[in-house]
Amino acid sequence: RTVLRECEERGKVMPPRVALLIAQKVCSALQAAHAAKDSNKKPMDLVHRDVSPQNILLSTSGEVKLVDFGIAKAATKSTQTMAGALKGKLLYMSPEQALGQNLDSRSDIYSLGLVLYELLTGERCFQADSELGVLEKVRLGKVQDIQTVNPLVSRDMAIVLNKALQKNV
């Protein structure tokens, strides 16, 4: 979040190569979480549920870390989230998360797609005058074409981003 704020203050967007490196490192972290197994070798079906700029740490030596698995949900979790309660940051939720539906690893990929979109454009994907307005936009899952917002984004990167941001799970 701090780096994004600094870019905004300078009137710049993150260079696509840097944004892609960050996204690639977060993908590696998510892969490890999504593939995690319990002590009996049973898949944990872990979903982070809060992939957002605030939970991506960048070190001065170039390390990228995904943190705050505090609201992560695993199939083996013994307690359930209160019905109707949304967990995570609204601006980075997948449509199915905002609708309170069952989640799997694809929800985290969608959220990372929203982070990558913001890194590449300097703009949040879903903007509205109220939280209710943002919620409605998130649930609709309509994303503006990245190359319209930032023509410097390559076609290949746009294809990958569009796949990550598909509303249909």
PDB file of C-alpha atoms in Angstrom:
ATOM      1  CA  ARG A   1       0.000   0.000   0.000  1.00  0.00           C
ATOM      2  CA  THR A   2       2.854   2.395   0.861  1.00  0.00           C
ATOM      3  CA  VAL A   3       4.535   1.881  -2.523  1.00  0.00           C
ATOM      4  CA  LEU A   4       1.226   2.431  -4.331  1.00  0.00           C
ATOM      5  CA  ARG A   5       0.677   5.632  -2.363  1.00  0.00           C
ATOM      6  CA  GLU A   6       4.185   6.822  -3.250  1.00  0.00           C
ATOM      7  CA  CYS A   7       3.558   6.112  -6.951  1.00  0.00           C
ATOM      8  CA  GLU A   8       0.292   8.048  -6.763  1.00  0.00           C
ATOM      9  CA  GLU A   9       1.982  11.042  -5.112  1.00  0.00           C
ATOM     10  CA  ARG A  10       4.574  11.085  -7.915  1.00  0.00           C
ATOM     11  CA  GLY A  11       1.930  10.706 -10.630  1.00  0.00           C
ATOM     12  CA  LYS A  12       3.423   7.392 -11.746  1.00  0.00           C
ATOM     13  CA  VAL A  13       2.320   3.785 -12.004  1.00  0.00           C
ATOM     14  CA  MET A  14       4.456   0.825 -11.118  1.00  0.00           C
ATOM     15  CA  PRO A  15       6.537  -0.463 -14.052  1.00  0.00           C
ATOM     16  CA  PRO A  16       4.844  -3.590 -15.465  1.00  0.00           C
ATOM     17  CA  ARG A  17       7.954  -5.746 -14.896  1.00  0.00           C
ATOM     18  CA  VAL A  18       8.002  -4.842 -11.200  1.00  0.00           C
ATOM     19  CA  ALA A  19       4.252  -5.379 -10.824  1.00  0.00           C
ATOM     20  CA  LEU A  20       4.533  -8.757 -12.516  1.00  0.00           C
ATOM     21  CA  LEU A  21       7.433  -9.809 -10.277  1.00  0.00           C
ATOM     22  CA  ILE A  22       5.398  -8.944  -7.184  1.00  0.00           C
ATOM     23  CA  ALA A  23       2.383 -10.859  -8.523  1.00  0.00           C
ATOM     24  CA  GLN A  24       4.572 -13.863  -9.380  1.00  0.00           C
ATOM     25  CA  LYS A  25       5.998 -13.989  -5.848  1.00  0.00           C
ATOM     26  CA  VAL A  26       2.508 -13.742  -4.332  1.00  0.00           C
ATOM     27  CA  CYS A  27       1.370 -16.537  -6.684  1.00  0.00           C
ATOM     28  CA  SER A  28       4.168 -18.702  -5.291  1.00  0.00           C
ATOM     29  CA  ALA A  29       3.026 -17.971  -1.736  1.00  0.00           C
ATOM     30  CA  LEU A  30      -0.586 -18.749  -2.647  1.00  0.00           C
ATOM     31  CA  GLN A  31       0.464 -21.979  -4.359  1.00  0.00           C
ATOM     32  CA  ALA A  32       2.169 -23.104  -1.167  1.00  0.00           C
ATOM     33  CA  ALA A  33      -0.906 -22.228   0.901  1.00  0.00           C
ATOM     34  CA  HIS A  34      -3.366 -23.798  -1.537  1.00  0.00           C
ATOM     35  CA  ALA A  35      -1.323 -27.021  -1.722  1.00  0.00           C
ATOM     36  CA  ALA A  36      -0.872 -27.299   2.066  1.00  0.00           C
ATOM     37  CA  LYS A  37      -1.720 -30.625   3.699  1.00  0.00           C
ATOM     38  CA  ASP A  38      -2.357 -31.461   7.324  1.00  0.00           C
ATOM     39  CA  SER A  39      -0.335 -33.960   9.368  1.00  0.00           C
ATOM     40  CA  ASN A  40      -2.396 -36.799   7.870  1.00  0.00           C
ATOM     41  CA  LYS A  41      -1.507 -35.668   4.329  1.00  0.00           C
ATOM     42  CA  LYS A  42      -5.087 -34.516   3.751  1.00  0.00           C
ATOM     43  CA  PRO A  43      -5.456 -31.289   1.678  1.00  0.00           C
ATOM     44  CA  MET A  44      -6.331 -28.353   3.924  1.00  0.00           C
ATOM     45  CA  ASP A  45      -8.157 -26.467   1.139  1.00  0.00           C
ATOM     46  CA  LEU A  46      -6.755 -23.227   2.541  1.00  0.00           C
ATOM     47  CA  VAL A  47      -8.125 -19.957   1.137  1.00  0.00           C
ATOM     48  CA  HIS A  48      -6.425 -16.726   2.271  1.00  0.00           C
ATOM     49  CA  ARG A  49      -9.550 -14.537   1.731  1.00  0.00           C
ATOM     50  CA  ASP A  50      -7.659 -11.252   2.194  1.00  0.00           C
ATOM     51  CA  VAL A  51      -5.135 -10.870  -0.632  1.00  0.00           C
ATOM     52  CA  SER A  52      -4.689  -7.101  -0.785  1.00  0.00           C
ATOM     53  CA  PRO A  53      -1.867  -4.531  -1.012  1.00  0.00           C
ATOM     54  CA  GLN A  54      -1.885  -4.148   2.776  1.00  0.00           C
ATOM     55  CA  ASN A  55      -1.048  -7.857   3.139  1.00  0.00           C
ATOM     56  CA  ILE A  56       1.813  -7.895   0.636  1.00  0.00           C
ATOM     57  CA  LEU A  57       5.100  -6.865   2.183  1.00  0.00           C
ATOM     58  CA  LEU A  58       8.065  -5.694   0.114  1.00  0.00           C
ATOM     59  CA  SER A  59      11.502  -5.627   1.671  1.00  0.00           C
ATOM     60  CA  THR A  60      14.263  -3.229   0.682  1.00  0.00           C
ATOM     61  CA  SER A  61      16.221  -6.260  -0.561  1.00  0.00           C
ATOM     62  CA  GLY A  62      13.446  -7.273  -2.978  1.00  0.00           C
ATOM     63  CA  GLU A  63      11.676  -9.963  -0.978  1.00  0.00           C
ATOM     64  CA  VAL A  64       7.905 -10.254  -1.379  1.00  0.00           C
ATOM     65  CA  LYS A  65       5.834 -11.794   1.407  1.00  0.00           C
ATOM     66  CA  LEU A  66       2.120 -12.523   1.704  1.00  0.00           C
ATOM     67  CA  VAL A  67       1.009 -12.049   5.302  1.00  0.00           C
ATOM     68  CA  ASP A  68      -2.061 -12.058   7.528  1.00  0.00           C
ATOM     69  CA  PHE A  69      -3.629 -15.438   7.148  1.00  0.00           C
ATOM     70  CA  GLY A  70      -5.770 -14.431  10.134  1.00  0.00           C
ATOM     71  CA  ILE A  71      -9.047 -14.807   8.253  1.00  0.00           C
ATOM     72  CA  ALA A  72      -7.934 -17.705   6.072  1.00  0.00           C
ATOM     73  CA  LYS A  73     -10.397 -20.527   5.850  1.00  0.00           C
ATOM     74  CA  ALA A  74      -9.468 -24.186   5.739  1.00  0.00           C
ATOM     75  CA  ALA A  75     -11.668 -27.203   5.202  1.00  0.00           C
ATOM     76  CA  THR A  76     -10.386 -28.580   8.505  1.00  0.00           C
ATOM     77  CA  LYS A  77     -11.268 -25.440  10.487  1.00  0.00           C
ATOM     78  CA  SER A  78     -13.498 -26.350  13.418  1.00  0.00           C
ATOM     79  CA  THR A  79     -15.308 -23.030  13.731  1.00  0.00           C
ATOM     80  CA  GLN A  80     -17.485 -21.481  11.084  1.00  0.00           C
ATOM     81  CA  THR A  81     -17.759 -17.858  10.048  1.00  0.00           C
ATOM     82  CA  MET A  82     -21.000 -16.244  11.167  1.00  0.00           C
ATOM     83  CA  ALA A  83     -23.565 -16.551   8.377  1.00  0.00           C
ATOM     84  CA  GLY A  84     -23.723 -13.453   6.221  1.00  0.00           C
ATOM     85  CA  ALA A  85     -20.464 -12.001   7.562  1.00  0.00           C
ATOM     86  CA  LEU A  86     -18.036 -10.857   4.890  1.00  0.00           C
ATOM     87  CA  LYS A  87     -14.386 -11.475   5.742  1.00  0.00           C
ATOM     88  CA  GLY A  88     -11.706  -9.505   3.905  1.00  0.00           C
ATOM     89  CA  LYS A  89     -11.324  -6.123   2.267  1.00  0.00           C
ATOM     90  CA  LEU A  90     -14.289  -5.350   0.041  1.00  0.00           C
ATOM     91  CA  LEU A  91     -12.194  -3.720  -2.717  1.00  0.00           C
ATOM     92  CA  TYR A  92     -10.227  -6.949  -3.222  1.00  0.00           C
ATOM     93  CA  MET A  93     -12.984  -9.555  -2.905  1.00  0.00           C
ATOM     94  CA  SER A  94     -14.000 -11.943  -5.620  1.00  0.00           C
ATOM     95  CA  PRO A  95     -17.656 -11.763  -6.691  1.00  0.00           C
ATOM     96  CA  GLU A  96     -18.359 -15.116  -5.004  1.00  0.00           C
ATOM     97  CA  GLN A  97     -16.788 -13.883  -1.768  1.00  0.00           C
ATOM     98  CA  ALA A  98     -18.874 -10.688  -1.865  1.00  0.00           C
ATOM     99  CA  LEU A  99     -21.962 -12.838  -2.459  1.00  0.00           C
ATOM    100  CA  GLY A 100     -21.160 -15.024   0.561  1.00  0.00           C
ATOM    101  CA  GLN A 101     -20.731 -18.143  -1.563  1.00  0.00           C
ATOM    102  CA  ASN A 102     -18.334 -21.038  -0.989  1.00  0.00           C
ATOM    103  CA  LEU A 103     -14.743 -20.163  -1.818  1.00  0.00           C
ATOM    104  CA  ASP A 104     -11.772 -22.044  -3.139  1.00  0.00           C
ATOM    105  CA  SER A 105      -8.290 -21.058  -4.270  1.00  0.00           C
ATOM    106  CA  ARG A 106      -9.656 -19.297  -7.365  1.00  0.00           C
ATOM    107  CA  SER A 107     -11.049 -16.553  -5.147  1.00  0.00           C
ATOM    108  CA  ASP A 108      -7.499 -15.703  -4.008  1.00  0.00           C
ATOM    109  CA  ILE A 109      -6.334 -15.615  -7.634  1.00  0.00           C
ATOM    110  CA  TYR A 110      -9.141 -13.167  -8.457  1.00  0.00           C
ATOM    111  CA  SER A 111      -8.116 -10.974  -5.508  1.00  0.00           C
ATOM    112  CA  LEU A 112      -4.489 -11.042  -6.652  1.00  0.00           C
ATOM    113  CA  GLY A 113      -5.736 -10.033 -10.122  1.00  0.00           C
ATOM    114  CA  LEU A 114      -7.354  -6.973  -8.542  1.00  0.00           C
ATOM    115  CA  VAL A 115      -4.072  -6.131  -6.803  1.00  0.00           C
ATOM    116  CA  LEU A 116      -2.153  -6.528 -10.080  1.00  0.00           C
ATOM    117  CA  TYR A 117      -4.715  -4.332 -11.853  1.00  0.00           C
ATOM    118  CA  GLU A 118      -4.104  -1.615  -9.252  1.00  0.00           C
ATOM    119  CA  LEU A 119      -0.323  -1.982  -9.501  1.00  0.00           C
ATOM    120  CA  LEU A 120      -0.502  -1.563 -13.284  1.00  0.00           C
ATOM    121  CA  THR A 121      -2.999   1.309 -13.369  1.00  0.00           C
ATOM    122  CA  GLY A 122      -2.660   3.139 -10.066  1.00  0.00           C
ATOM    123  CA  GLU A 123      -6.448   2.828  -9.741  1.00  0.00           C
ATOM    124  CA  ARG A 124      -8.647   0.513  -7.746  1.00  0.00           C
ATOM    125  CA  CYS A 125     -10.726  -1.665  -9.994  1.00  0.00           C
ATOM    126  CA  PHE A 126     -14.048  -1.016  -8.283  1.00  0.00           C
ATOM    127  CA  GLN A 127     -14.842   2.536  -7.247  1.00  0.00           C
ATOM    128  CA  ALA A 128     -18.093   4.029  -6.035  1.00  0.00           C
ATOM    129  CA  ASP A 129     -19.405   6.733  -3.714  1.00  0.00           C
ATOM    130  CA  SER A 130     -20.384   4.307  -0.946  1.00  0.00           C
ATOM    131  CA  GLU A 131     -19.516   0.882   0.416  1.00  0.00           C
ATOM    132  CA  LEU A 132     -22.839  -0.387  -0.868  1.00  0.00           C
ATOM    133  CA  GLY A 133     -21.937   0.894  -4.352  1.00  0.00           C
ATOM    134  CA  VAL A 134     -18.548  -0.816  -4.183  1.00  0.00           C
ATOM    135  CA  LEU A 135     -20.206  -4.035  -2.993  1.00  0.00           C
ATOM    136  CA  GLU A 136     -22.565  -3.973  -5.966  1.00  0.00           C
ATOM    137  CA  LYS A 137     -19.681  -3.440  -8.413  1.00  0.00           C
ATOM    138  CA  VAL A 138     -17.648  -6.221  -6.815  1.00  0.00           C
ATOM    139  CA  ARG A 139     -20.606  -8.594  -7.042  1.00  0.00           C
ATOM    140  CA  LEU A 140     -21.108  -7.721 -10.723  1.00  0.00           C
ATOM    141  CA  GLY A 141     -17.403  -8.310 -11.387  1.00  0.00           C
ATOM    142  CA  LYS A 142     -17.234  -6.004 -14.414  1.00  0.00           C
ATOM    143  CA  VAL A 143     -13.616  -5.002 -14.966  1.00  0.00           C
ATOM    144  CA  GLN A 144     -12.500  -2.309 -17.385  1.00  0.00           C
ATOM    145  CA  ASP A 145      -9.986  -3.493 -19.997  1.00  0.00           C
ATOM    146  CA  ILE A 146      -6.525  -2.895 -18.540  1.00  0.00           C
ATOM    147  CA  GLN A 147      -5.049  -1.732 -21.856  1.00  0.00           C
ATOM    148  CA  THR A 148      -7.653   1.020 -22.020  1.00  0.00           C
ATOM    149  CA  VAL A 149      -6.493   2.297 -18.633  1.00  0.00           C
ATOM    150  CA  ASN A 150      -2.761   1.655 -19.210  1.00  0.00           C
ATOM    151  CA  PRO A 151      -1.714   1.147 -22.852  1.00  0.00           C
ATOM    152  CA  LEU A 152       1.809   0.181 -21.692  1.00  0.00           C
ATOM    153  CA  VAL A 153       0.495  -3.166 -20.457  1.00  0.00           C
ATOM    154  CA  SER A 154       1.379  -5.868 -22.975  1.00  0.00           C
ATOM    155  CA  ARG A 155      -1.324  -7.911 -24.673  1.00  0.00           C
ATOM    156  CA  ASP A 156       0.054 -11.082 -23.070  1.00  0.00           C
ATOM    157  CA  MET A 157      -0.145  -9.546 -19.592  1.00  0.00           C
ATOM    158  CA  ALA A 158      -3.677  -8.326 -20.322  1.00  0.00           C
ATOM    159  CA  ILE A 159      -4.709 -11.864 -21.304  1.00  0.00           C
ATOM    160  CA  VAL A 160      -3.350 -13.303 -18.043  1.00  0.00           C
ATOM    161  CA  LEU A 161      -4.999 -10.550 -16.002  1.00  0.00           C
ATOM    162  CA  ASN A 162      -8.332 -10.987 -17.794  1.00  0.00           C
ATOM    163  CA  LYS A 163      -8.230 -14.708 -17.013  1.00  0.00           C
ATOM    164  CA  ALA A 164      -7.552 -14.032 -13.315  1.00  0.00           C
ATOM    165  CA  LEU A 165     -10.450 -11.556 -13.240  1.00  0.00           C
ATOM    166  CA  GLN A 166     -13.129 -13.753 -14.788  1.00  0.00           C
ATOM    167  CA  LYS A 167     -16.364 -13.462 -12.841  1.00  0.00           C
ATOM    168  CA  ASN A 168     -17.395 -17.005 -13.647  1.00  0.00           C
ATOM    169  CA  VAL A 169     -15.444 -19.246 -11.271  1.00  0.00           C
TER     170      VAL A 169
END
